[in-house]
PDB file of C-alpha atoms in Angstrom:
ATOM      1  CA  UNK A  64      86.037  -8.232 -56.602  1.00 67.00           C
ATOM      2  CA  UNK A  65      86.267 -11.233 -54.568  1.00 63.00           C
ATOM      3  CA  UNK A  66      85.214 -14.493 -55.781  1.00 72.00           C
ATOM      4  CA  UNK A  67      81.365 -15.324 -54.597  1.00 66.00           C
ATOM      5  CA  UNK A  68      81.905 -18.226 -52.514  1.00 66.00           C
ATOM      6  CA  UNK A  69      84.369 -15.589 -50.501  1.00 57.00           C
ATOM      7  CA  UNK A  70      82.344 -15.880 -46.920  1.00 63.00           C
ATOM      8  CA  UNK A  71      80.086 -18.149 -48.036  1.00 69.00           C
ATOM      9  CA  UNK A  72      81.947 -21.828 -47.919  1.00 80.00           C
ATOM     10  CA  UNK A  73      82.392 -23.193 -44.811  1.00 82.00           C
ATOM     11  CA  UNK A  74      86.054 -25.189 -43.835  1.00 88.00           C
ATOM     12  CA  UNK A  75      84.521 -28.381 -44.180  1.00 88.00           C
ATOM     13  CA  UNK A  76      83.213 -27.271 -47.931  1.00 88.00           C
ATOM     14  CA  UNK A  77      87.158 -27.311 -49.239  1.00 92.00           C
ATOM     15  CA  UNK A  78      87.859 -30.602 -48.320  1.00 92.00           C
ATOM     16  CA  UNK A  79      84.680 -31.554 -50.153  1.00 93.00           C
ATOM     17  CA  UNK A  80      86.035 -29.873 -53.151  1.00 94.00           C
ATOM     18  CA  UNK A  81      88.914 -31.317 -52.412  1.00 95.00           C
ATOM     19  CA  UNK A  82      87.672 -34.747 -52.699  1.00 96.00           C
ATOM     20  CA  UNK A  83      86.177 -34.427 -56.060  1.00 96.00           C
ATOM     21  CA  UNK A  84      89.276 -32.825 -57.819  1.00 97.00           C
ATOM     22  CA  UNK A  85      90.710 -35.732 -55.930  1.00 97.00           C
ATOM     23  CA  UNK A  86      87.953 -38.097 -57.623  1.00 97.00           C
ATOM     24  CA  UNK A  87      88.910 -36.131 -61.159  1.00 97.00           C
ATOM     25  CA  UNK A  88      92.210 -37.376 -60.783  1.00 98.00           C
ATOM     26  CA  UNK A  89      91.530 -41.362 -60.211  1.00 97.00           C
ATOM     27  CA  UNK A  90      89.425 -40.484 -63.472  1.00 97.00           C
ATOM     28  CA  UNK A  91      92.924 -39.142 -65.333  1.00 96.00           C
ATOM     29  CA  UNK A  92      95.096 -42.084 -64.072  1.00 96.00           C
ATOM     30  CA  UNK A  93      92.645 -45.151 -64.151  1.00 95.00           C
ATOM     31  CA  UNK A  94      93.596 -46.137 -67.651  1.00 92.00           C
ATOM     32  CA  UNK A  95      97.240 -45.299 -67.002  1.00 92.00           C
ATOM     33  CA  UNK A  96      97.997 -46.571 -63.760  1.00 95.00           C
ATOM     34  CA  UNK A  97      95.399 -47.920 -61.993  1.00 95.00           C
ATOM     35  CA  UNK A  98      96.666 -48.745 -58.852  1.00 95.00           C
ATOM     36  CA  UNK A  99      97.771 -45.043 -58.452  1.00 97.00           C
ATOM     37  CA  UNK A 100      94.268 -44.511 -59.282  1.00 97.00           C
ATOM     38  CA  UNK A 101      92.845 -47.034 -56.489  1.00 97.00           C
ATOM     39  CA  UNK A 102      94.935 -44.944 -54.139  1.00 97.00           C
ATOM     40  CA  UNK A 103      93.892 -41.289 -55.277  1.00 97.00           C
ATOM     41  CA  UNK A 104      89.912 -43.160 -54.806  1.00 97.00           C
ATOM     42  CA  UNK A 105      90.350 -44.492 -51.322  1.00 97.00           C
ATOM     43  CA  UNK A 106      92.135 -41.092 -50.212  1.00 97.00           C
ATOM     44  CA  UNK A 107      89.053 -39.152 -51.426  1.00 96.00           C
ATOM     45  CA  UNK A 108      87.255 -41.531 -49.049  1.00 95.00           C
ATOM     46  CA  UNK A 109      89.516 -40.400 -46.113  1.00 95.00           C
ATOM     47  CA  UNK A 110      88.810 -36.447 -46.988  1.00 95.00           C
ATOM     48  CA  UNK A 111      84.932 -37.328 -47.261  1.00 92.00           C
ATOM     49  CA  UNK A 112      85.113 -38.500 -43.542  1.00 90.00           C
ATOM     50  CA  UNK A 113      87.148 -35.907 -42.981  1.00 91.00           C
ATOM     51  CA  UNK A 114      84.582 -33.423 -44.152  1.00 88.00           C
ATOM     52  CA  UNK A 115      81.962 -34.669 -41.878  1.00 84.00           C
ATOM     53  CA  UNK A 116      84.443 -34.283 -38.690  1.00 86.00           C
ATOM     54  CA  UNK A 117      85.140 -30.950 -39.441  1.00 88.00           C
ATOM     55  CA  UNK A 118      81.596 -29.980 -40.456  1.00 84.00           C
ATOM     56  CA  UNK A 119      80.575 -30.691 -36.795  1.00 82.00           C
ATOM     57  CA  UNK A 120      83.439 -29.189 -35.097  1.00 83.00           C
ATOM     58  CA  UNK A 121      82.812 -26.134 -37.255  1.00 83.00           C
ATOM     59  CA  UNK A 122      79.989 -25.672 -38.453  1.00 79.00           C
ATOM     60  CA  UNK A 123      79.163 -26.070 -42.439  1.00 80.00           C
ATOM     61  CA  UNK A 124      77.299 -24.129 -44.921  1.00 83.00           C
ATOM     62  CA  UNK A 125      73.994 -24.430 -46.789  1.00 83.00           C
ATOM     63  CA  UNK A 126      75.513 -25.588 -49.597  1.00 84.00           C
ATOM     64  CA  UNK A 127      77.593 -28.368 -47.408  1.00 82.00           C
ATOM     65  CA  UNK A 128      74.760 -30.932 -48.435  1.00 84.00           C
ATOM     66  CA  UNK A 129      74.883 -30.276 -51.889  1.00 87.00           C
ATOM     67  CA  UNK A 130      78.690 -29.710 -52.500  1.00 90.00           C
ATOM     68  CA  UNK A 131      78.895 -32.842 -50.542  1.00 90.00           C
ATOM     69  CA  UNK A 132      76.730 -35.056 -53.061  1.00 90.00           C
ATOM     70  CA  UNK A 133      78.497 -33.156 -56.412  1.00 93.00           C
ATOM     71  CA  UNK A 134      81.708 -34.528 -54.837  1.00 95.00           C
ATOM     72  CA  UNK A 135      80.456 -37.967 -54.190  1.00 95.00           C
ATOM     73  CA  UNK A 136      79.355 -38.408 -57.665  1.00 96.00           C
ATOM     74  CA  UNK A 137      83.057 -37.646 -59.013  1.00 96.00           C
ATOM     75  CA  UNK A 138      84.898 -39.427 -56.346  1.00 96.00           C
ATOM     76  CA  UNK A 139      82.596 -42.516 -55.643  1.00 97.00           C
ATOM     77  CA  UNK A 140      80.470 -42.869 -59.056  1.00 97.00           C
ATOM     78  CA  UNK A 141      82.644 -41.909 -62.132  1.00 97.00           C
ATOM     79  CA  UNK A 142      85.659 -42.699 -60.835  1.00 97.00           C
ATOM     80  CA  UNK A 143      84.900 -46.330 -59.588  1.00 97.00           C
ATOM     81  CA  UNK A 144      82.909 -46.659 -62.692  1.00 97.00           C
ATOM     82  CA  UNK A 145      86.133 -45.620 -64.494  1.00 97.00           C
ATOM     83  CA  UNK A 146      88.692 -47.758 -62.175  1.00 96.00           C
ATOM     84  CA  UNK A 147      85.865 -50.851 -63.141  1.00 96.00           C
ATOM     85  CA  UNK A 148      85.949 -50.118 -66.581  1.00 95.00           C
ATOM     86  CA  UNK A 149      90.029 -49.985 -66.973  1.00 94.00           C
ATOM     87  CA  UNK A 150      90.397 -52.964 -65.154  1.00 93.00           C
ATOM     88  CA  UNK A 151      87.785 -54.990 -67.229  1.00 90.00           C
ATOM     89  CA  UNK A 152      89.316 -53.770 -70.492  1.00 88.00           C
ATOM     90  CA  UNK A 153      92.736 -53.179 -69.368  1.00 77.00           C
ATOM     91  CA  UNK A 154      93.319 -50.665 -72.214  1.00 50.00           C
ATOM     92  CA  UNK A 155      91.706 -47.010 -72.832  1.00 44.00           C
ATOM     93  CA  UNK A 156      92.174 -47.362 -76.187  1.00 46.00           C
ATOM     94  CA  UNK A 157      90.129 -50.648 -76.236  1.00 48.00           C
ATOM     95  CA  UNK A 158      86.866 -50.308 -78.781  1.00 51.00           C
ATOM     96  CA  UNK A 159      83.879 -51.763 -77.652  1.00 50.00           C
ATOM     97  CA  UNK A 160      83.940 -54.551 -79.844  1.00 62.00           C
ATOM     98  CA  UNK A 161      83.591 -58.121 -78.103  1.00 82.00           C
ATOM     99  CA  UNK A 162      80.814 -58.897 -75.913  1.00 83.00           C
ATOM    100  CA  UNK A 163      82.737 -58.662 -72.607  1.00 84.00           C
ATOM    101  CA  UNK A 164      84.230 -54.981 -73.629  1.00 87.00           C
ATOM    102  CA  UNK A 165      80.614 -53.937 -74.400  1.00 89.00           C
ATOM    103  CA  UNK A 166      79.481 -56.104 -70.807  1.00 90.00           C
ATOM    104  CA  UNK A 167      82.327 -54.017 -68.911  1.00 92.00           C
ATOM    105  CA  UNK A 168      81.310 -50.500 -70.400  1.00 94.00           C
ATOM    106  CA  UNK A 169      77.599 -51.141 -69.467  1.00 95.00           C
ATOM    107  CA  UNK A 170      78.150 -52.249 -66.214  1.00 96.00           C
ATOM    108  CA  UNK A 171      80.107 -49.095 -65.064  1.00 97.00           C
ATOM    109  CA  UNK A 172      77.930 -46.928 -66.625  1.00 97.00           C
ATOM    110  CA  UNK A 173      74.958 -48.602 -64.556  1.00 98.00           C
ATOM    111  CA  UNK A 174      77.317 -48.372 -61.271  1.00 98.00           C
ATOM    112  CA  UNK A 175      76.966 -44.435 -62.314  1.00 98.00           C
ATOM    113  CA  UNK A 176      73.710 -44.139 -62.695  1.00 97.00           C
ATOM    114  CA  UNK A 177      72.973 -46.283 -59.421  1.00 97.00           C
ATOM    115  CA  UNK A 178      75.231 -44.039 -57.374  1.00 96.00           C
ATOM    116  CA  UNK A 179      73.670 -40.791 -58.910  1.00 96.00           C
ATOM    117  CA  UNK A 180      70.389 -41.804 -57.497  1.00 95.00           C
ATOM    118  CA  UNK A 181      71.905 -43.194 -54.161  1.00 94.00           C
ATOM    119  CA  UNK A 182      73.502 -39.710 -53.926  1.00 92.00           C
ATOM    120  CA  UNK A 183      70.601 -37.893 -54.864  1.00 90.00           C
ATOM    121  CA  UNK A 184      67.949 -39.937 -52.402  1.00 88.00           C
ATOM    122  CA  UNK A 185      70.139 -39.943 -49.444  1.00 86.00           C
ATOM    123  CA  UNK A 186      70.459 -36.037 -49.912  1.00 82.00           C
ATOM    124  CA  UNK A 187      67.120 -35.308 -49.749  1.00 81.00           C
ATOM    125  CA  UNK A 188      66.147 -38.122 -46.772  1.00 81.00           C
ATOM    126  CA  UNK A 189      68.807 -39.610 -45.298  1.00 71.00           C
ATOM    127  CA  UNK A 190      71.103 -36.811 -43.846  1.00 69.00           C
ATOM    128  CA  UNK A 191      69.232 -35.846 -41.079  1.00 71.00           C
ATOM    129  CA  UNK A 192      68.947 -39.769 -40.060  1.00 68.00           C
ATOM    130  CA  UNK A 193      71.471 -42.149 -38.327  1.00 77.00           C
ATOM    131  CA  UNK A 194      71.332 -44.475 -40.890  1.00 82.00           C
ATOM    132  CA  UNK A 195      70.678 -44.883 -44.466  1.00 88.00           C
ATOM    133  CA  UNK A 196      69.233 -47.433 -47.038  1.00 91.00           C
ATOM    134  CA  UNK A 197      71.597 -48.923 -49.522  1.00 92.00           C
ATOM    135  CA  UNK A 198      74.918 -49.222 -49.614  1.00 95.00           C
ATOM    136  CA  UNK A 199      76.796 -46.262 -49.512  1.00 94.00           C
ATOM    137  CA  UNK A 200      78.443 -45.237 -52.593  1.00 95.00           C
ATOM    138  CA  UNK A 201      81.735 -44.113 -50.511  1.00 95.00           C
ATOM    139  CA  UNK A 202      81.690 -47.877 -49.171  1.00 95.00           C
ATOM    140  CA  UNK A 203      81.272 -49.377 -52.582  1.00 97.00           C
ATOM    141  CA  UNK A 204      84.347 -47.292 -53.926  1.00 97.00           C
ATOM    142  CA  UNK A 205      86.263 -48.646 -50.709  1.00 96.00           C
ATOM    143  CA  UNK A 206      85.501 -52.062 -51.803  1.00 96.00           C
ATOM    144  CA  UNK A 207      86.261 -51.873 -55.603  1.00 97.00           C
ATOM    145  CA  UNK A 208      89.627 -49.942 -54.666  1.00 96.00           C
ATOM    146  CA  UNK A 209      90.885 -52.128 -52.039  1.00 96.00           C
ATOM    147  CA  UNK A 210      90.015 -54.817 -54.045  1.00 96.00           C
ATOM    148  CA  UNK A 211      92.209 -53.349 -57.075  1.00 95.00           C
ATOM    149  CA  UNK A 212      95.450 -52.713 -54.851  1.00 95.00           C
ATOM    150  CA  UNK A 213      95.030 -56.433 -53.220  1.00 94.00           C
ATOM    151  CA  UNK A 214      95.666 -57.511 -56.969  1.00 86.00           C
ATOM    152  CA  UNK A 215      94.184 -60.896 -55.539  1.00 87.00           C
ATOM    153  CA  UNK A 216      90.470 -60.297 -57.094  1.00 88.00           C
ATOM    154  CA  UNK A 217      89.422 -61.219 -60.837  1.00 89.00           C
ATOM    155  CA  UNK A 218      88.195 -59.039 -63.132  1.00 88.00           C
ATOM    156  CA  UNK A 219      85.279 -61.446 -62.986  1.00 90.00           C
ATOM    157  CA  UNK A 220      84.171 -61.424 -59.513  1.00 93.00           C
ATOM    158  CA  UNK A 221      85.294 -57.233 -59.842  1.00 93.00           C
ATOM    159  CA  UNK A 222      82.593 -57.037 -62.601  1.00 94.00           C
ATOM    160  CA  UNK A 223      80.342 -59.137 -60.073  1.00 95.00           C
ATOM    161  CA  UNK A 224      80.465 -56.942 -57.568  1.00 95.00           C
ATOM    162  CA  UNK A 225      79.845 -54.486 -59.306  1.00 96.00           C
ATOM    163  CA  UNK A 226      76.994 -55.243 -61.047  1.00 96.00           C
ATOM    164  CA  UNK A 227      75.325 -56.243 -57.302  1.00 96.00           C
ATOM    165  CA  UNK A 228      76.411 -52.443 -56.291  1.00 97.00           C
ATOM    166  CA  UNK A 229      74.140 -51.399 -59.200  1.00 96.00           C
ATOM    167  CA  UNK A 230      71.319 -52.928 -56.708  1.00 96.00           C
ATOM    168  CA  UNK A 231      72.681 -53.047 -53.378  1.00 96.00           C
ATOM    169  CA  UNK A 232      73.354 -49.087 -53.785  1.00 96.00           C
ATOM    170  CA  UNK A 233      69.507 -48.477 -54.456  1.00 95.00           C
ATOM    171  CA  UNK A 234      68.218 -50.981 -52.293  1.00 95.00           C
ATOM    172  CA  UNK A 235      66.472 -50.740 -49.142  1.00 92.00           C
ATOM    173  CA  UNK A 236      68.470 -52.655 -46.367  1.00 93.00           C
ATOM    174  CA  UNK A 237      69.398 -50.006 -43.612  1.00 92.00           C
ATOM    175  CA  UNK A 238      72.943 -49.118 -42.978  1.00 92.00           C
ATOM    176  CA  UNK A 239      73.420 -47.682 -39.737  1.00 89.00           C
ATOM    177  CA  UNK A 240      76.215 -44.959 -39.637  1.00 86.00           C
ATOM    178  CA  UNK A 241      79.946 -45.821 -37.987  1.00 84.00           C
ATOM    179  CA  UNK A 242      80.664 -44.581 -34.411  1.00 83.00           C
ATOM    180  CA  UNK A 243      82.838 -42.854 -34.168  1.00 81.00           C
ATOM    181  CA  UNK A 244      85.693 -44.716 -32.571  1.00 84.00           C
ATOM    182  CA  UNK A 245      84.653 -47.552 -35.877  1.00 86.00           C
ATOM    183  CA  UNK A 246      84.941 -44.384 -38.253  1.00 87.00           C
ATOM    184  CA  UNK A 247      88.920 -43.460 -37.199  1.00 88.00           C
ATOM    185  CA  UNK A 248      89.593 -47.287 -37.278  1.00 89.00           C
ATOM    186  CA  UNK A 249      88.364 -47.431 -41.030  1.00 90.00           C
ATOM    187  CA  UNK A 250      89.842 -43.776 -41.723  1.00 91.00           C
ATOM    188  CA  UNK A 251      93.516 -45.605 -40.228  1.00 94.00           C
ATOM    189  CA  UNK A 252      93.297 -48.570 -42.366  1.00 95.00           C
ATOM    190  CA  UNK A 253      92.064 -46.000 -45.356  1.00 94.00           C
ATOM    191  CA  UNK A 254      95.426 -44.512 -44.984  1.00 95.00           C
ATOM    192  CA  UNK A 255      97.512 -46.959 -44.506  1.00 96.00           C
ATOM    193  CA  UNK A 256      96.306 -48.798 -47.780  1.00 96.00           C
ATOM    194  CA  UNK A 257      97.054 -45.280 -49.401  1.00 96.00           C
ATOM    195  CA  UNK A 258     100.702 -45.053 -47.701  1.00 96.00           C
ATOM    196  CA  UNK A 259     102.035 -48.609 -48.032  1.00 96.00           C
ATOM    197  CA  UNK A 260      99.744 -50.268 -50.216  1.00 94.00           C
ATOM    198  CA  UNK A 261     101.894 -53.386 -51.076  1.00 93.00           C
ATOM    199  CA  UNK A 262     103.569 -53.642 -47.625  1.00 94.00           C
ATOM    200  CA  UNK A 263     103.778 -57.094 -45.838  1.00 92.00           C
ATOM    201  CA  UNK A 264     102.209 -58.776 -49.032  1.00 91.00           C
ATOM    202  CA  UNK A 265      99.203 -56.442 -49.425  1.00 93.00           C
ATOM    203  CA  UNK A 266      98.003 -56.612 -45.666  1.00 95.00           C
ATOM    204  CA  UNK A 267      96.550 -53.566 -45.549  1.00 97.00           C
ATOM    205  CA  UNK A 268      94.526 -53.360 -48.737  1.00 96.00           C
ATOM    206  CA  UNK A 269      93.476 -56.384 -47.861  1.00 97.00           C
ATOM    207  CA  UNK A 270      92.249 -55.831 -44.294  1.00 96.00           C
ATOM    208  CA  UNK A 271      90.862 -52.275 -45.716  1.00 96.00           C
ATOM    209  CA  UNK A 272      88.493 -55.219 -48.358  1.00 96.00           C
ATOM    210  CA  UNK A 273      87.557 -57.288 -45.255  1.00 96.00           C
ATOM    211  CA  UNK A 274      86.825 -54.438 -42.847  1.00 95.00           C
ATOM    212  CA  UNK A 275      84.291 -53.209 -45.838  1.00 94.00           C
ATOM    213  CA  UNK A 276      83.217 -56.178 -46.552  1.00 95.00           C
ATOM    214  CA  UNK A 277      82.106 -56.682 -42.843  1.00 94.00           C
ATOM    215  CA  UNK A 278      80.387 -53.703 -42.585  1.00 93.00           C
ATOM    216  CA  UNK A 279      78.229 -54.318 -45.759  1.00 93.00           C
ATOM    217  CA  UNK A 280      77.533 -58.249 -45.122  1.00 93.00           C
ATOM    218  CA  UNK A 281      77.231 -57.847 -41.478  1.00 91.00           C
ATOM    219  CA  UNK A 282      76.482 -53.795 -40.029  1.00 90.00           C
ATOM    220  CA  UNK A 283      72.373 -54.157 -41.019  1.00 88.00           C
ATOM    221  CA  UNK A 284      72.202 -56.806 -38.890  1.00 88.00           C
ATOM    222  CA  UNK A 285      74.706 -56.915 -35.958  1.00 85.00           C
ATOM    223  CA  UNK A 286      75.950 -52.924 -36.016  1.00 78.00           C
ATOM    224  CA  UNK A 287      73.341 -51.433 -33.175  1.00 64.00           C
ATOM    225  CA  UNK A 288      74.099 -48.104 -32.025  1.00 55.00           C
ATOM    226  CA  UNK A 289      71.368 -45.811 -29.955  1.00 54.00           C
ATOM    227  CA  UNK A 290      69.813 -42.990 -31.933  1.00 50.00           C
ATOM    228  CA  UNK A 291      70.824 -39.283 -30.229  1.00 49.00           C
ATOM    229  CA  UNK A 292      67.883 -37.207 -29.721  1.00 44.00           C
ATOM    230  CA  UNK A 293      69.841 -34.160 -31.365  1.00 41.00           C
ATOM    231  CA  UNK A 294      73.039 -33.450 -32.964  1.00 40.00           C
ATOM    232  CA  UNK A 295      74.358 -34.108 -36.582  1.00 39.00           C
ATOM    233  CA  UNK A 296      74.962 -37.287 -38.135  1.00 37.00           C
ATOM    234  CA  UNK A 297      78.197 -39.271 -39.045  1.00 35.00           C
TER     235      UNK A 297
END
């Protein structure tokens, strides 16, 4: 007897499922290597763009949406949150018991719960749209994992950041979504960050930090692209 989802999954819905045994992973390695862990994040980011492209050259499935969102919430919620929390703590086998342990710990678990609701709201009213409000949780992953593998960023402004992504990711500022010429730019320096991650001092990482960085500071106010009257979105 063949498995149910045998005729049912579309191409596009295995490289979603894909990128959340991909986001299980940066969960298993965060608090034993986490660069390695960065990595495994920001390649999860490369297969959920991936997804999308191959979605709308091939059509997708009803349950697209949804497997979509179940794989965001491992690859760009828990295992970000985790990624935070091992780099706040630097040990696994740290107890929570000093203020900034405890701090750490609660500030992932927010970044969770933020994302979970991102992920949940932008399912039911942003897919159909060009754009979306708050920052995407896929972006904020980019961030925190570039921003690991540059090894230039404290643990203080990491926690920082963070704790604005716990806002920014439920906010209301419009994103618009990345042409698609902007998309393979970010999906290149994605990769690249994956492949040679400490090449020519970091470069790559680093550009992958400032390219997100842009587009969060900058895309709600200075990214314009015409909305198509039909189609599927980015």
């Amino acid at each position: 007897m063949a498995p149910r989802f045998v005729g049912r999954l579309a191409v596009a819905d295995f490289v979603t499922v894909a990128n959340a045994v991909l986001g299980f992973l940066a969960v298993v390695f965060a608090f034993q290597d986490i660069e390695l862990a960065a990595r495994i994040m920001l390649l999860a980011a490369i297969l959920d763009g991936l997804d999308g492209v191959l979605a709308r050259r091939f059509g997708s499935s009803d349950a697209g949406p949804y497997l979509d969102s179940l794989a965001d919430v491992a690859s760009f919620a828990v295992a970000p949150a985790t990624v935070v929390a091992a780099l706040l703590t630097d040990s696994g086998a740290t107890a929570p018991t000093d203020l900034w342990t405890v701090s750490a710990y609660l500030v992932a678990a927010a970044f969770v719960a933020s994302a979970v609701v991102r992920l949940g709201l932008y399912t039911a009213h942003d897919t159909e749209a060009h754009h979306t409000l708050g920052v995407p949780s896929t972006l904020a992953a980019t961030v925190i994992g570039a921003a690991v593998l540059t090894d230039m960023v404290s643990p203080f402004v990491v926690f920082g950041a963070t704790l604005a992504f716990c806002y920014l990711m439920v906010s209301t500022i419009q994103y618009p979504d990345l042409l698609a010429r902007d998309a393979l730019l970010m999906g290149v320096v994605h990769g690249l960050a994956v492949l040679f991650p400490t090449a020519l001092d970091n470069s790559f990482p680093v550009a992958l930090l400032l390219l997100g960085l842009a587009y969060m500071f900058l895309s709600p106010w200075f990214y314009w692209r015409e909305e198509p009257t039909s189609g599927a979105t980015v």
